[in-house]
Amino acid sequence: MKRVSLLILAFIFGLSAATFAQQKVFIPMDASQTNHLKAYGIVFNYLKDGNSVQWLLNYKGGSFLAPYSDALLQETRLKNVKARTIGAAEASQIISEVEQPQSNTSVVQLDKAPKIAVYTPKQALPWDDAVTLALTYAEVEYDKVWDPEVLNGKLSEYDWLHLHHEDFTGQYGKFWVSYRNHPWYITQVNQMEAMADEMGYNKVSNEKKAVAREIKEYVGNGGFLFSMCSGTDTFDIALSAEGVDIAPTPFDGDPADPNAQQKLDYSKTLAFTDFNISLDPTEYEHADIDVPVQLNQVDQKLDFFTLFEFSAKWDPVPTMLTQNHVSSIKGFYGQTTAFQKEKVKESVVILGESPGRNMVKYIHGNYGRGTFTFYAGHDPEDYTHRVDDPPTDLSLHPNSPGYRLILNNILFPAAKKKKRKT
């Protein structure tokens, strides 16, 4: 009798274990989600622990489906992320619905969390960086790299790289007119000059161009590059000006090449072409890639950009990059606020633009075996973020659509590679 009881218990517990093994954790990413940004961090760290996750593109805002785990479910509760346990039958039904041929939805398997690096200086600067804010709030681990690490070949250790609010032309953000007598600016110039000398370069502008070329090579070798604000256009400007002095006297001690514009090589850039550089040290613009500030012309309440809808089954990468619970996102300024549409290369995919304003906000492209994604503007939740403004508190914006775009970019490198159907 006792043996029979033990067999029954073993059967029950075995059935229970099998049932749990078939269960899934469903994390919705539509408007019902309580904390979109933390959800990305939970998924990223679940991948980092060796698990796989299914990303349901265009299904309830780009929801996630993961194998059941007590720890995973507990983590969602601790982080106030909406999630629920579903059985094998419901999970199968969802997958079947998502894979319907007539539906613009798709299942993408996420297998391995990318190793992340953020290109950022060691010294403190009087502005923050939206990506490091997002990664920190979502609790996604990352390393910091700067010019010495880049020039010494350390980028090969990372899958995904973000470019800090940076000036790769060596003109210190063109803050000379407004801030040249401020302690932080003086310190920044001194530190960069010392670093360039230490790395064997006679000028910061030459050293920064070398950094840009190394980063481009990193992308060509299969790296995933993401950049915001002035880290986008100054990167391409620096690439186009290899061997050409485009820095006026206040920045490097000698005049810019008077024929610099004619010597630019657009074939070396990733995203932009046919732009005109500014050789005026007093102008707070590097080139005409950026859309001029229009604070007095556009009502903030009416300033927005829209995301394009891509075919989830045929174009999974741009679809992953545009996953959101809304299709229109409020605009925001930066040193580089948006890109002039006519300056974007035809090979680049436009992910988001401002309707009727010829402004491109969010773009993506391929180079070699890698990809790049450029997102204009400084802070998606601070319309006119300025020098010395306090960092944005993301706990006040847990459902930010603008910040979601940043976090889409840390997950898409984890996707199991599929051959494009186009």
Tab-separated table of C-alpha atoms in Angstrom, residues 10-418:
chain	number	residue	atom	x	y	z
A	10	ALA	CA	5.804	10.402	-7.755
A	11	PHE	CA	3.366	10.493	-10.645
A	12	ILE	CA	1.661	13.621	-9.315
A	13	PHE	CA	4.917	15.468	-8.689
A	14	GLY	CA	6.278	14.334	-12.036
A	15	LEU	CA	3.160	15.607	-13.748
A	16	SER	CA	3.435	18.877	-11.834
A	17	ALA	CA	7.065	19.337	-12.901
A	18	ALA	CA	6.158	18.599	-16.519
A	19	THR	CA	3.316	21.092	-16.328
A	20	PHE	CA	5.624	23.811	-15.019
A	21	ALA	CA	8.142	22.981	-17.724
A	22	GLN	CA	5.495	23.670	-20.359
A	23	GLN	CA	4.318	26.917	-18.815
A	24	LYS	CA	5.454	30.295	-20.114
A	25	VAL	CA	5.801	33.801	-18.742
A	26	PHE	CA	4.059	36.334	-20.966
A	27	ILE	CA	5.225	39.974	-20.709
A	28	PRO	CA	2.899	42.330	-22.605
A	29	MET	CA	4.425	45.480	-24.075
A	30	ASP	CA	1.272	47.326	-25.095
A	31	ALA	CA	-0.336	50.186	-23.164
A	32	SER	CA	-1.248	47.790	-20.351
A	33	GLN	CA	2.414	47.365	-19.348
A	34	THR	CA	3.240	49.060	-16.041
A	35	ASN	CA	6.968	49.506	-16.698
A	36	HIS	CA	8.179	49.079	-20.262
A	37	LEU	CA	11.772	50.111	-19.550
A	38	LYS	CA	12.323	47.669	-16.681
A	39	ALA	CA	10.810	44.908	-18.849
A	40	TYR	CA	13.721	45.239	-21.298
A	41	GLY	CA	16.200	44.868	-18.470
A	42	ILE	CA	14.442	41.773	-17.159
A	43	VAL	CA	14.485	40.151	-20.603
A	44	PHE	CA	18.118	41.140	-21.197
A	45	ASN	CA	19.282	39.679	-17.898
A	46	TYR	CA	17.224	36.518	-18.422
A	47	LEU	CA	19.110	36.052	-21.698
A	48	LYS	CA	22.376	36.782	-19.945
A	49	ASP	CA	21.639	33.923	-17.543
A	50	GLY	CA	21.616	31.508	-20.464
A	51	ASN	CA	17.906	31.413	-21.302
A	52	SER	CA	16.064	32.042	-24.560
A	53	VAL	CA	13.152	34.427	-25.050
A	54	GLN	CA	10.691	34.838	-27.910
A	55	TRP	CA	10.061	38.406	-29.074
A	56	LEU	CA	6.572	38.681	-30.539
A	57	LEU	CA	7.008	41.472	-33.053
A	58	ASN	CA	3.981	43.748	-33.491
A	59	TYR	CA	1.984	41.622	-31.041
A	60	LYS	CA	0.676	43.714	-28.167
A	61	GLY	CA	3.438	46.288	-28.556
A	62	GLY	CA	6.243	43.778	-29.092
A	63	SER	CA	5.595	41.414	-26.191
A	64	PHE	CA	7.899	38.733	-24.811
A	65	LEU	CA	7.314	35.043	-24.154
A	66	ALA	CA	9.779	33.196	-21.935
A	67	PRO	CA	10.045	29.704	-20.404
A	68	TYR	CA	8.538	29.628	-16.926
A	69	SER	CA	10.853	30.432	-14.046
A	70	ASP	CA	9.996	31.258	-10.441
A	71	ALA	CA	12.912	33.686	-10.399
A	72	LEU	CA	11.746	35.400	-13.582
A	73	LEU	CA	8.204	35.814	-12.298
A	74	GLN	CA	9.466	37.115	-8.967
A	75	GLU	CA	11.709	39.616	-10.765
A	76	THR	CA	8.768	41.030	-12.709
A	77	ARG	CA	6.842	41.515	-9.472
A	78	LEU	CA	9.763	43.192	-7.729
A	79	LYS	CA	10.268	45.578	-10.668
A	80	ASN	CA	6.533	46.303	-11.100
A	81	VAL	CA	6.597	44.802	-14.593
A	82	LYS	CA	3.296	43.328	-15.724
A	83	ALA	CA	3.591	39.629	-16.515
A	84	ARG	CA	1.482	36.506	-16.188
A	85	THR	CA	1.921	32.757	-16.330
A	86	ILE	CA	0.221	30.995	-19.221
A	87	GLY	CA	-0.142	27.319	-20.049
A	88	ALA	CA	1.272	25.458	-23.025
A	89	ALA	CA	-2.043	25.557	-24.898
A	90	GLU	CA	-2.387	29.350	-24.629
A	91	ALA	CA	1.265	29.879	-25.538
A	92	SER	CA	0.825	27.689	-28.607
A	93	GLN	CA	-2.296	29.627	-29.565
A	94	ILE	CA	-0.439	32.953	-29.313
A	95	ILE	CA	2.442	31.676	-31.456
A	96	SER	CA	-0.007	30.322	-34.012
A	97	GLU	CA	-1.784	33.688	-34.143
A	98	VAL	CA	1.488	35.600	-34.523
A	99	GLU	CA	2.679	33.334	-37.323
A	100	GLN	CA	-0.499	33.665	-39.407
A	101	PRO	CA	0.598	34.562	-42.960
A	102	GLN	CA	-1.888	37.422	-43.259
A	103	SER	CA	-0.828	39.015	-39.976
A	104	ASN	CA	1.971	41.608	-39.802
A	105	THR	CA	3.465	39.891	-36.771
A	106	SER	CA	6.373	37.544	-36.298
A	107	VAL	CA	8.268	35.509	-33.717
A	108	VAL	CA	11.960	36.230	-33.266
A	109	GLN	CA	14.083	34.012	-31.056
A	110	LEU	CA	16.452	35.849	-28.720
A	111	ASP	CA	19.317	33.601	-27.671
A	112	LYS	CA	22.283	35.498	-26.280
A	113	ALA	CA	22.567	38.889	-24.605
A	114	PRO	CA	25.139	41.095	-26.348
A	115	LYS	CA	28.135	42.413	-24.445
A	116	ILE	CA	27.683	46.186	-24.225
A	117	ALA	CA	30.148	49.061	-24.207
A	118	VAL	CA	29.382	52.765	-23.880
A	119	TYR	CA	31.882	55.208	-25.341
A	120	THR	CA	32.093	57.873	-22.664
A	121	PRO	CA	34.859	59.999	-21.116
A	122	LYS	CA	36.352	59.320	-17.717
A	123	GLN	CA	35.858	62.931	-16.646
A	124	ALA	CA	32.473	64.281	-15.600
A	125	LEU	CA	30.742	66.602	-18.047
A	126	PRO	CA	27.810	68.958	-17.409
A	127	TRP	CA	25.293	66.853	-19.331
A	128	ASP	CA	24.004	63.332	-19.070
A	129	ASP	CA	23.533	60.635	-21.695
A	130	ALA	CA	20.116	59.131	-22.439
A	131	VAL	CA	21.520	55.682	-23.194
A	132	THR	CA	23.446	55.321	-19.932
A	133	LEU	CA	20.354	56.584	-18.105
A	134	ALA	CA	18.249	53.934	-19.860
A	135	LEU	CA	20.723	51.109	-19.261
A	136	THR	CA	21.142	52.040	-15.613
A	137	TYR	CA	17.397	52.298	-14.988
A	138	ALA	CA	16.716	49.013	-16.806
A	139	GLU	CA	19.608	47.437	-14.816
A	140	VAL	CA	21.529	46.348	-17.905
A	141	GLU	CA	25.244	45.866	-17.334
A	142	TYR	CA	27.697	47.730	-19.546
A	143	ASP	CA	31.376	48.676	-19.648
A	144	LYS	CA	32.776	52.123	-20.316
A	145	VAL	CA	35.361	52.610	-23.047
A	146	TRP	CA	37.151	55.718	-24.216
A	147	ASP	CA	39.769	56.593	-26.812
A	148	PRO	CA	42.638	54.503	-25.381
A	149	GLU	CA	40.468	51.366	-25.346
A	150	VAL	CA	39.237	52.037	-28.887
A	151	LEU	CA	42.696	52.725	-30.316
A	152	ASN	CA	44.173	49.711	-28.519
A	153	GLY	CA	41.725	47.277	-30.126
A	154	LYS	CA	39.419	46.623	-27.180
A	155	LEU	CA	36.202	47.042	-29.183
A	156	SER	CA	36.546	43.481	-30.488
A	157	GLU	CA	35.525	42.336	-27.000
A	158	TYR	CA	32.033	43.849	-27.392
A	159	ASP	CA	28.973	43.138	-29.500
A	160	TRP	CA	27.201	46.485	-29.110
A	161	LEU	CA	28.657	49.980	-28.811
A	162	HIS	CA	26.966	53.256	-27.983
A	163	LEU	CA	28.562	56.600	-28.804
A	164	HIS	CA	28.281	59.170	-26.063
A	165	HIS	CA	27.261	62.763	-26.868
A	166	GLU	CA	30.536	63.389	-28.663
A	167	ASP	CA	32.342	65.515	-31.217
A	168	PHE	CA	34.509	63.320	-33.433
A	169	THR	CA	35.766	66.340	-35.393
A	170	GLY	CA	37.904	67.488	-32.449
A	171	GLN	CA	36.067	70.811	-32.047
A	172	TYR	CA	34.898	70.139	-28.472
A	173	GLY	CA	31.229	70.300	-29.365
A	174	LYS	CA	31.748	73.823	-30.768
A	175	PHE	CA	31.096	75.163	-27.273
A	176	TRP	CA	34.006	77.597	-27.637
A	177	VAL	CA	31.913	80.771	-27.932
A	178	SER	CA	29.620	80.090	-24.994
A	179	TYR	CA	31.802	78.101	-22.602
A	180	ARG	CA	35.500	78.645	-23.348
A	181	ASN	CA	36.048	80.370	-19.983
A	182	HIS	CA	34.135	77.770	-17.949
A	183	PRO	CA	36.228	75.405	-15.801
A	184	TRP	CA	34.622	72.240	-17.230
A	185	TYR	CA	35.444	73.298	-20.814
A	186	ILE	CA	39.042	74.209	-19.964
A	187	THR	CA	39.479	70.893	-18.155
A	188	GLN	CA	37.989	68.963	-21.074
A	189	VAL	CA	40.352	70.603	-23.588
A	190	ASN	CA	43.402	69.997	-21.396
A	191	GLN	CA	42.501	66.355	-20.806
A	192	MET	CA	41.825	65.653	-24.466
A	193	GLU	CA	45.052	67.329	-25.574
A	194	ALA	CA	47.017	65.293	-23.052
A	195	MET	CA	45.301	62.089	-24.189
A	196	ALA	CA	45.952	62.804	-27.873
A	197	ASP	CA	49.632	63.431	-27.101
A	198	GLU	CA	49.812	60.224	-25.049
A	199	MET	CA	48.289	58.267	-27.948
A	200	GLY	CA	50.858	59.721	-30.361
A	201	TYR	CA	48.783	62.343	-32.173
A	202	ASN	CA	49.784	65.963	-32.646
A	203	LYS	CA	46.198	67.254	-32.472
A	204	VAL	CA	42.929	66.206	-30.859
A	205	SER	CA	41.179	66.509	-34.218
A	206	ASN	CA	43.506	63.910	-35.760
A	207	GLU	CA	43.170	61.597	-32.768
A	208	LYS	CA	39.359	61.770	-32.841
A	209	LYS	CA	39.292	60.977	-36.561
A	210	ALA	CA	41.431	57.908	-35.879
A	211	VAL	CA	38.921	56.842	-33.209
A	212	ALA	CA	36.074	57.254	-35.712
A	213	ARG	CA	37.904	55.067	-38.241
A	214	GLU	CA	38.466	52.353	-35.622
A	215	ILE	CA	34.777	52.389	-34.741
A	216	LYS	CA	33.840	52.144	-38.411
A	217	GLU	CA	36.142	49.129	-38.744
A	218	TYR	CA	34.465	47.611	-35.666
A	219	VAL	CA	31.096	47.893	-37.435
A	220	GLY	CA	32.496	46.428	-40.638
A	221	ASN	CA	33.726	43.421	-38.676
A	222	GLY	CA	30.241	42.708	-37.351
A	223	GLY	CA	29.692	45.165	-34.508
A	224	PHE	CA	26.387	46.822	-33.686
A	225	LEU	CA	26.710	50.599	-33.378
A	226	PHE	CA	24.130	52.881	-31.787
A	227	SER	CA	24.543	56.634	-31.507
A	228	MET	CA	22.542	59.682	-30.456
A	229	CYS	CA	22.754	63.457	-30.750
A	230	SER	CA	26.101	64.827	-31.985
A	231	GLY	CA	27.666	61.367	-31.890
A	232	THR	CA	25.815	60.729	-35.162
A	233	ASP	CA	26.671	63.514	-37.608
A	234	THR	CA	30.125	64.391	-36.214
A	235	PHE	CA	31.075	60.725	-36.629
A	236	ASP	CA	30.326	60.802	-40.358
A	237	ILE	CA	31.861	64.266	-40.790
A	238	ALA	CA	35.090	62.987	-39.240
A	239	LEU	CA	35.106	59.965	-41.562
A	240	SER	CA	34.599	62.161	-44.622
A	241	ALA	CA	37.462	64.467	-43.617
A	242	GLU	CA	40.263	61.922	-43.333
A	243	GLY	CA	43.499	63.798	-44.014
A	244	VAL	CA	41.659	67.136	-44.223
A	245	ASP	CA	41.929	69.880	-41.596
A	246	ILE	CA	38.372	71.047	-40.877
A	247	ALA	CA	39.044	72.482	-37.388
A	248	PRO	CA	39.391	76.312	-37.206
A	249	THR	CA	42.224	77.922	-35.247
A	250	PRO	CA	40.511	78.147	-31.802
A	251	PHE	CA	40.268	74.351	-31.693
A	252	ASP	CA	43.651	73.128	-32.899
A	253	GLY	CA	45.926	76.189	-33.155
A	254	ASP	CA	46.045	76.452	-36.942
A	255	PRO	CA	43.556	77.439	-39.665
A	256	ALA	CA	41.277	74.953	-41.354
A	257	ASP	CA	42.085	73.976	-44.930
A	258	PRO	CA	40.392	76.638	-47.111
A	259	ASN	CA	39.519	73.882	-49.597
A	260	ALA	CA	38.243	71.502	-46.945
A	261	GLN	CA	34.699	71.329	-48.329
A	262	GLN	CA	35.884	70.239	-51.780
A	263	LYS	CA	38.135	67.559	-50.259
A	264	LEU	CA	35.440	65.742	-48.273
A	265	ASP	CA	34.956	62.105	-49.295
A	266	TYR	CA	31.332	61.047	-48.765
A	267	SER	CA	32.103	57.486	-49.828
A	268	LYS	CA	33.764	56.975	-46.439
A	269	THR	CA	30.678	57.885	-44.393
A	270	LEU	CA	28.044	55.495	-43.075
A	271	ALA	CA	24.792	57.460	-43.195
A	272	PHE	CA	25.110	60.956	-44.672
A	273	THR	CA	26.161	62.479	-47.962
A	274	ASP	CA	26.455	65.796	-49.825
A	275	PHE	CA	26.599	67.853	-46.639
A	276	ASN	CA	28.355	71.177	-46.205
A	277	ILE	CA	30.567	71.654	-43.177
A	278	SER	CA	30.778	74.836	-41.100
A	279	LEU	CA	34.249	76.337	-40.764
A	280	ASP	CA	32.980	79.157	-38.564
A	281	PRO	CA	34.195	78.555	-34.964
A	282	THR	CA	31.393	80.746	-33.598
A	283	GLU	CA	28.609	78.734	-35.237
A	284	TYR	CA	27.023	76.070	-33.032
A	285	GLU	CA	26.705	73.640	-35.943
A	286	HIS	CA	29.155	71.262	-37.551
A	287	ALA	CA	27.362	70.897	-40.882
A	288	ASP	CA	23.986	71.215	-42.539
A	289	ILE	CA	23.084	67.601	-41.719
A	290	ASP	CA	21.297	68.805	-38.598
A	291	VAL	CA	17.917	70.536	-38.767
A	292	PRO	CA	18.155	74.071	-37.319
A	293	VAL	CA	16.507	74.709	-33.948
A	294	GLN	CA	12.895	75.824	-34.441
A	295	LEU	CA	11.769	76.558	-30.878
A	296	ASN	CA	9.942	79.711	-31.927
A	297	GLN	CA	8.348	78.105	-34.966
A	298	VAL	CA	6.989	74.801	-33.654
A	299	ASP	CA	4.614	74.318	-30.741
A	300	GLN	CA	6.119	71.720	-28.402
A	301	LYS	CA	2.728	70.035	-28.081
A	302	LEU	CA	2.644	69.550	-31.852
A	303	ASP	CA	6.249	68.423	-32.228
A	304	PHE	CA	6.374	64.687	-32.837
A	305	PHE	CA	7.790	62.066	-35.170
A	306	THR	CA	6.169	58.901	-36.456
A	307	LEU	CA	7.585	55.402	-36.736
A	308	PHE	CA	7.319	53.530	-40.006
A	309	GLU	CA	5.566	50.187	-39.978
A	310	PHE	CA	7.682	47.449	-41.513
A	311	SER	CA	6.826	43.898	-42.487
A	312	ALA	CA	7.545	41.804	-39.412
A	313	LYS	CA	8.009	38.645	-41.471
A	314	TRP	CA	10.062	40.142	-44.284
A	315	ASP	CA	12.026	42.905	-42.534
A	316	PRO	CA	12.549	41.755	-38.937
A	317	VAL	CA	15.441	44.098	-38.087
A	318	PRO	CA	13.696	47.462	-38.704
A	319	THR	CA	10.594	45.933	-37.137
A	320	MET	CA	12.536	45.094	-33.978
A	321	LEU	CA	14.016	48.586	-33.854
A	322	THR	CA	10.584	50.246	-34.041
A	323	GLN	CA	8.675	48.106	-31.517
A	324	ASN	CA	6.508	50.370	-29.390
A	325	HIS	CA	3.089	50.815	-27.835
A	326	VAL	CA	2.516	54.007	-29.859
A	327	SER	CA	3.351	54.979	-33.433
A	328	SER	CA	3.875	58.706	-32.797
A	329	ILE	CA	6.518	59.921	-30.356
A	330	LYS	CA	7.026	63.419	-29.022
A	331	GLY	CA	10.027	65.259	-30.412
A	332	PHE	CA	13.054	66.458	-28.479
A	333	TYR	CA	16.041	68.659	-29.196
A	334	GLY	CA	19.780	68.189	-28.978
A	335	GLN	CA	22.919	69.569	-30.528
A	336	THR	CA	21.854	67.320	-33.391
A	337	THR	CA	18.057	67.444	-33.278
A	338	ALA	CA	17.123	65.714	-36.539
A	339	PHE	CA	18.639	64.914	-39.913
A	340	GLN	CA	17.894	66.701	-43.163
A	341	LYS	CA	16.199	64.040	-45.251
A	342	GLU	CA	18.110	64.884	-48.420
A	343	LYS	CA	21.425	64.343	-46.599
A	344	VAL	CA	20.612	60.709	-45.733
A	345	LYS	CA	22.094	58.133	-48.113
A	346	GLU	CA	19.622	56.152	-50.214
A	347	SER	CA	20.950	52.884	-48.799
A	348	VAL	CA	19.907	53.890	-45.262
A	349	VAL	CA	16.528	52.816	-43.881
A	350	ILE	CA	14.444	55.600	-42.355
A	351	LEU	CA	12.763	54.319	-39.200
A	352	GLY	CA	11.082	57.519	-38.023
A	353	GLU	CA	10.481	61.016	-39.389
A	354	SER	CA	8.488	64.157	-38.658
A	355	PRO	CA	5.556	64.357	-41.090
A	356	GLY	CA	5.518	67.402	-43.322
A	357	ARG	CA	8.827	68.787	-42.009
A	358	ASN	CA	11.449	66.955	-44.086
A	359	MET	CA	13.042	65.832	-40.810
A	360	VAL	CA	14.402	62.352	-40.212
A	361	LYS	CA	14.766	61.346	-36.567
A	362	TYR	CA	15.717	57.665	-36.518
A	363	ILE	CA	17.697	55.707	-39.148
A	364	HIS	CA	19.389	52.352	-39.599
A	365	GLY	CA	21.854	50.852	-42.038
A	366	ASN	CA	24.355	48.107	-42.755
A	367	TYR	CA	28.081	48.368	-43.195
A	368	GLY	CA	30.176	45.292	-43.843
A	369	ARG	CA	29.010	42.566	-41.469
A	370	GLY	CA	27.637	45.025	-38.904
A	371	THR	CA	24.931	47.631	-38.521
A	372	PHE	CA	24.508	51.193	-37.305
A	373	THR	CA	21.478	52.982	-35.869
A	374	PHE	CA	21.401	56.758	-35.418
A	375	TYR	CA	18.803	58.435	-33.208
A	376	ALA	CA	18.797	62.253	-33.270
A	377	GLY	CA	18.205	64.406	-30.199
A	378	HIS	CA	19.590	64.349	-26.679
A	379	ASP	CA	16.916	63.193	-24.217
A	380	PRO	CA	13.500	61.760	-25.207
A	381	GLU	CA	11.906	63.039	-21.995
A	382	ASP	CA	13.512	66.483	-21.805
A	383	TYR	CA	12.468	68.627	-24.752
A	384	THR	CA	15.294	71.183	-24.597
A	385	HIS	CA	17.895	69.511	-22.399
A	386	ARG	CA	20.701	72.021	-21.858
A	387	VAL	CA	24.184	72.093	-20.354
A	388	ASP	CA	23.995	71.790	-16.554
A	389	ASP	CA	20.395	70.554	-16.567
A	390	PRO	CA	19.845	67.714	-14.058
A	391	PRO	CA	19.608	64.126	-15.336
A	392	THR	CA	16.158	62.845	-16.210
A	393	ASP	CA	14.601	60.650	-13.526
A	394	LEU	CA	13.357	57.652	-15.503
A	395	SER	CA	11.308	56.391	-12.578
A	396	LEU	CA	8.962	59.219	-13.590
A	397	HIS	CA	8.848	57.914	-17.187
A	398	PRO	CA	8.705	54.090	-16.966
A	399	ASN	CA	6.588	53.862	-20.135
A	400	SER	CA	8.551	56.343	-22.267
A	401	PRO	CA	8.107	55.514	-25.991
A	402	GLY	CA	11.218	57.545	-26.839
A	403	TYR	CA	13.386	55.588	-24.418
A	404	ARG	CA	11.895	52.318	-25.652
A	405	LEU	CA	13.589	52.899	-29.002
A	406	ILE	CA	16.955	52.981	-27.250
A	407	LEU	CA	16.293	49.692	-25.481
A	408	ASN	CA	15.040	47.984	-28.650
A	409	ASN	CA	18.601	48.404	-29.871
A	410	ILE	CA	20.166	46.382	-27.066
A	411	LEU	CA	17.911	43.390	-27.781
A	412	PHE	CA	18.011	43.065	-31.543
A	413	PRO	CA	21.656	41.828	-31.579
A	414	ALA	CA	20.413	38.884	-29.483
A	415	ALA	CA	18.105	37.739	-32.277
A	416	LYS	CA	18.816	34.472	-33.989
A	417	LYS	CA	19.974	35.436	-37.439
A	418	LYS	CA	17.559	34.733	-40.269
